[in-house]
Steps between C-alpha positions, in 0.01 A plus 500: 500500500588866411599678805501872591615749776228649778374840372564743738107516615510115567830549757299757684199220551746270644658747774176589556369154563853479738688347268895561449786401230851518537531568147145632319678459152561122558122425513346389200136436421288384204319722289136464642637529892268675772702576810145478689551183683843522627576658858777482748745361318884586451631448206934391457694373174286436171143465562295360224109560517188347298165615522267419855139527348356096548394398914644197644336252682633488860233198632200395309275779448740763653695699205760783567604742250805491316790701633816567718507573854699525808794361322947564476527455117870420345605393153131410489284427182184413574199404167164559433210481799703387739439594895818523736418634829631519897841372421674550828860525382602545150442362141814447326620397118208341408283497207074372569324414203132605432235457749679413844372528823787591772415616863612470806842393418804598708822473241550407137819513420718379203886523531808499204548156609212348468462122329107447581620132625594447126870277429522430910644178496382217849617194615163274484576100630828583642423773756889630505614380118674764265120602327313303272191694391486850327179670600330729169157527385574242260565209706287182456509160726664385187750693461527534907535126505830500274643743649534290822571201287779602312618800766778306521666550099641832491498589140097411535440732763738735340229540190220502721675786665574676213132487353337639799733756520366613153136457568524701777685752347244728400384575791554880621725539778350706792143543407212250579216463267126468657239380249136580431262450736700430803394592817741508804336642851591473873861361413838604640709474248578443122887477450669456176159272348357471176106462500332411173123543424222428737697427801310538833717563823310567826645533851871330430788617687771469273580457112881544440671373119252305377278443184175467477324356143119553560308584252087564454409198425709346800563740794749434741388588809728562819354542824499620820858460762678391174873518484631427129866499437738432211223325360317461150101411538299425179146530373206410694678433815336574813752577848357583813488551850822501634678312257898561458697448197877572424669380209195314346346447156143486556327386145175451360190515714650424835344566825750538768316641817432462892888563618608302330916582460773408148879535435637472221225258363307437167125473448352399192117468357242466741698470844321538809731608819340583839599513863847320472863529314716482187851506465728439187153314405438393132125522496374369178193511346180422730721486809281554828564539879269661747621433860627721751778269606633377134849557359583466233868538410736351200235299326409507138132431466234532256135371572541479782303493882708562832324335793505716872778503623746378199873552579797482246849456649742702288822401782550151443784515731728789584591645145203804513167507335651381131307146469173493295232260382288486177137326576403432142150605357192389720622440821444560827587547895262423760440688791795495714719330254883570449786444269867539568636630186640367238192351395330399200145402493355303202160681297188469664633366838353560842728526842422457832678539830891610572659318193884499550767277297469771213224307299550494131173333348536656208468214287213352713201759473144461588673407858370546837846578729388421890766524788395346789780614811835340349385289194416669166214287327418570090207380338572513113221615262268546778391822419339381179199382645402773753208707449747800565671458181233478306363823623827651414538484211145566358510829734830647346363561159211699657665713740742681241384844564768603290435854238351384204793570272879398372562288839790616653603102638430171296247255753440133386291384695526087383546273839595228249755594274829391339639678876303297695440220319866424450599539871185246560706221271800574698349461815327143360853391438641605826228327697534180269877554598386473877290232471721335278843487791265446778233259381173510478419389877703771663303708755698857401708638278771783520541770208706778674505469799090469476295225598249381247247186616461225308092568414626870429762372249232244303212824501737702378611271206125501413476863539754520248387327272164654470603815455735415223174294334267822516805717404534303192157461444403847498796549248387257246185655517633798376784334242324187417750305323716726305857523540636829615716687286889656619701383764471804794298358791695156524734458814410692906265787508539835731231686709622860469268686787154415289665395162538134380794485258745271377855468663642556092288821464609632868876438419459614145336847648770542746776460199346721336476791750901420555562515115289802434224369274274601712558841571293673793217367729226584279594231269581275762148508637403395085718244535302363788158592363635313174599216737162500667338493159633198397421295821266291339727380216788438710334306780335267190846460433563369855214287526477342200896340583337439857216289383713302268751398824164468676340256304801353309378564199685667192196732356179587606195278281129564557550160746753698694255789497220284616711390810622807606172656500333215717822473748395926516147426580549226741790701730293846423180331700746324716617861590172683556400189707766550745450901523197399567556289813757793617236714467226263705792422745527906607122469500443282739644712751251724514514840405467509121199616354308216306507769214833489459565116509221531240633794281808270468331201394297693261842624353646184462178339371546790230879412435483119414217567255768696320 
């Protein structure tokens, strides 16, 4: 917009209206300005003004007109209809889009070194390692997750580096942008924070170098007590009462709220934090914990449900807080439960009690892990049959609140997949191993350092192997008998934070952020949506090699076909049978509503007709 000076009979409104200017010349307006609706207000540095005509709406029903009062003004341009009042200290170095609402705010201030929490660089997993995570507005939990997987090869951290350095670099130094249609009232400060459109802050205490990427269509709204530090929070994210944050990425539609406190921790798509703790936490997609008491500390976790209580042990001995754990996709602690890290706990496994020997299940998922006092007990493949699961994962799919737009992080939400499914065929083997050295008739069995019974080791074998039946099943269904085309998809799969991949593609990305084919983090994040599109051809790949090892055959015929199909059917209603009993078993005790125990029947009345 065309600016021009004050005419000499606009300067006299102002000092009339008890307004002053350090310099009158260095106040600029547009071409339709009115002084009417600005009063007390002293004006320092450049000062920018639009035009106050519009009313905004303080509560419902209750509209203000447009306008600046009570306000210390410096290097200040403020747009169109905007309302900044009773700002108790100063206004400095910012620039507020059209539309704003601002009252009752003590200090906004941006300095010449100001970042907005953009290129800060944490240590997530290792509490005390060198860094391993750059924090910018154009992180993903896929790009997140390699970072801590490969933090460890220089020249690939090097050109991740590099490229953030250059998306960032466009930002102006010493002046923080507010949007349109943000409103900030009854806060304390705004230091060195970017605020894009629609953003709603009410009652927080402090916002210091951070970014925050609302926009209309998702607000993010921060609430009352809030302290935000260092930190990046994206689109439709909700943080309230109390809550803490330092060094955190905070993505898509979040809700972090009821005190709950984070250092130097990641949250991606749909998290829910309350009450407890985070720190050097890799909180993937769908990760949840609302207990006062929980901690949780150097885990990498995506769907995910922390029990009351949960404890990680980062000191495994007397080293400091540098030992971590991975619980795969799926799983989850009880109430009470604890790990001493390292740790790795296989997808869609469930643990209970104070589990010490550093379990590493992660090629038996589907487990139940139970310590009773001294002796670890694991039940393989347990967790396939439980009514839990299967609520699980039909309730993901419908709680992505996410913005309806380009989605920031990739979520696959398949339980069975080449991930799973493979890690389900290595855990078949292992227990076949087992039964194999100790016979058939032993009571127990030991896989490190854990227990499993005999009756746990035989139900999970069957477990097993009706997953992989419906897994192949429902892929035949899809693929009939036609052989898939390439070779990408063969050999282990990945879970990267939400994204099912091949191990090839992974490694192949990697090289090619090292070599410089791919050449910033925009086209990275193609790379992954490219990935992501081709899921379904590359796990055909997979499972067409798996059902020829299955069934020893060399091709699929219409026979084959036939086979596979019934095998699906038969462990499909063998499946919903046993959620079933699960489901009667918590019944009996007494407090579910027959409604529900009905709704659930109806739904899986629904689901074999299909």
């Amino acid at each position: 917009m065309a600016y021009r000076l004050l005419t000499e009979k606009e300067r006299d409104y102002l000092r009339t209206n008890g307004c002053t200017a350090e310099d009158w010349n260095n106040i600029r307006v547009i071409e339709d300005f009115v002084p009417d609706n600005i009063s007390n207000v002293d004006f320092y540095g450049k000062i920018e003004l639009g035009v106050f005509e519009k009313t905004v709406e303080i509560s419902k029903g209750f509209h203000k007109k447009c306008g600046i009062h009570n306000a210390t003004l410096r290097n200040v341009k403020v747009g169109n209809d905007c309302l900044i009042e009773n700002i108790g200290n100063y206004i400095n170095n910012y620039t507020f889009g059209n539309d704003c609402y601002i009252s009752n705010v003590c200090t906004m201030d941006a300095t010449d070194d100001a970042t907005f929490g953009e290129g800060r660089i944490i240590s997530v997993l290792n509490e005390i390692g060198p860094g391993n995570v750059i924090l910018f507005d154009g992180l993903t939990s896929q790009l997140a997750a390699i970072m801590v997987k490969y933090y460890r090869d220089e020249q690939f951290l090097m050109k991740l580096k590099g490229m953030v350095k250059e998306y960032i670099g466009n930002i102006e130094p010493g002046r923080s942008i507010i949007g349109n249609n943000v409103k900030i009232i009854d806060t304390n400060e705004v230091t060195n924070t970017r605020i894009n459109d629609g953003c709603e802050i009410c009652g927080t205490c402090r916002l210091f170098n951070c970014t925050i990427m609302s926009t209309q269509k998702a607000k993010v709204t921060i609430g009352s007590n809030v302290i935000c530090e260092n930190s990046i929070i994206f689109d439709g994210t909700s943080i309230s009462n109390s809550v803490k944050l330092q060094d955190c990425f905070v993505g898509e539609a979040c809700q972090i709220t009821n005190g709950f406190t984070a250092m130097g921790s990641l949250f991606f798509a749909n998290c829910y934090m309350a009450n407890g703790e985070a720190c050097a936490a890799f909180c993937g997609p769908f990760s949840a914990s609302h207990h006062k008491s929980t901690l949780l500390i150097g885990g990498m976790f995506s769907f995910y449900n922390a029990g009351s209580a949960t404890n990680f042990s980062n000191h495994a001995y007397k080293m400091g807080p540098m030992h971590y754990g991975i619980l795969e996709r799926g799983s989850k602690t009880a109430s009470g439960a604890y790990l001493l890290m390292p740790a790795n706990i296989g997808a869609f496994s469930v643990c209970f009690g104070k589990l010490m020997h550093h379990p590493d299940t992660r090629n038996i998922p589907f487990s139940y892990l139970r310590a009773y006092g001294d002796i670890m007990y694991l039940a393989p493949g347990r967790n396939i049959t439980t009514v839990g699961l299967f609520r699980d994962v039909h309730k993901w799919p419908k709680r992505d609140i996410r913005p309806k737009r380009k989605l920031m992080s990739i979520v696959n939400f398949d339980w069975l997949s080449p991930f799973t499914v493979s890690e389900i065929l290595k855990g078949k083997q292992i227990l076949k191993n087992l039964l194999n050295a100790s016979g058939a008739r032993a009571e127990s069995y030991t896989y490190h350092d854990y227990l499993i019974r005999r009756h746990s080791l035989q139900a999970g074998l069957r477990n097993y192997d009706m997953a992989i039946k419906m897994y192949l099943s429902c892929e035949i269904k899809k693929h009939g008998t036609a052989k898939p085309e390439g070779v990408i998809g063969e050999g282990e799969w990945s879970d990267l934070s939400g994204l099912l991949l091949p191990q090839s593609e992974e490694i192949k990305l990697v090289e090619d952020i090292k070599n410089g084919t791919l050449k910033n983090s925009e086209e990275i994040s193609e790379r992954f949506e490219e990935i992501n599109n081709k899921y379904e051809e590359y796990k055909w790949k997979w499972t067409y090699r798996l059902i020829l090892d299955y069934y020893g055959i060399e091709e699929i015929t219409e026979e084959d076909e036939k086979k596979i199909l019934a095998d699906g059917d038969e462990a499909r209603n063998l499946w919903f049978d046993e959620i079933i009993k699960d489901a009667k078993k918590e019944f009996d005790l007494g407090d579910v509503e027959p409604e529900v125990l009905e709704n659930l029947m109806t739904e899986i009345s629904n689901l074999r007709k299909n």
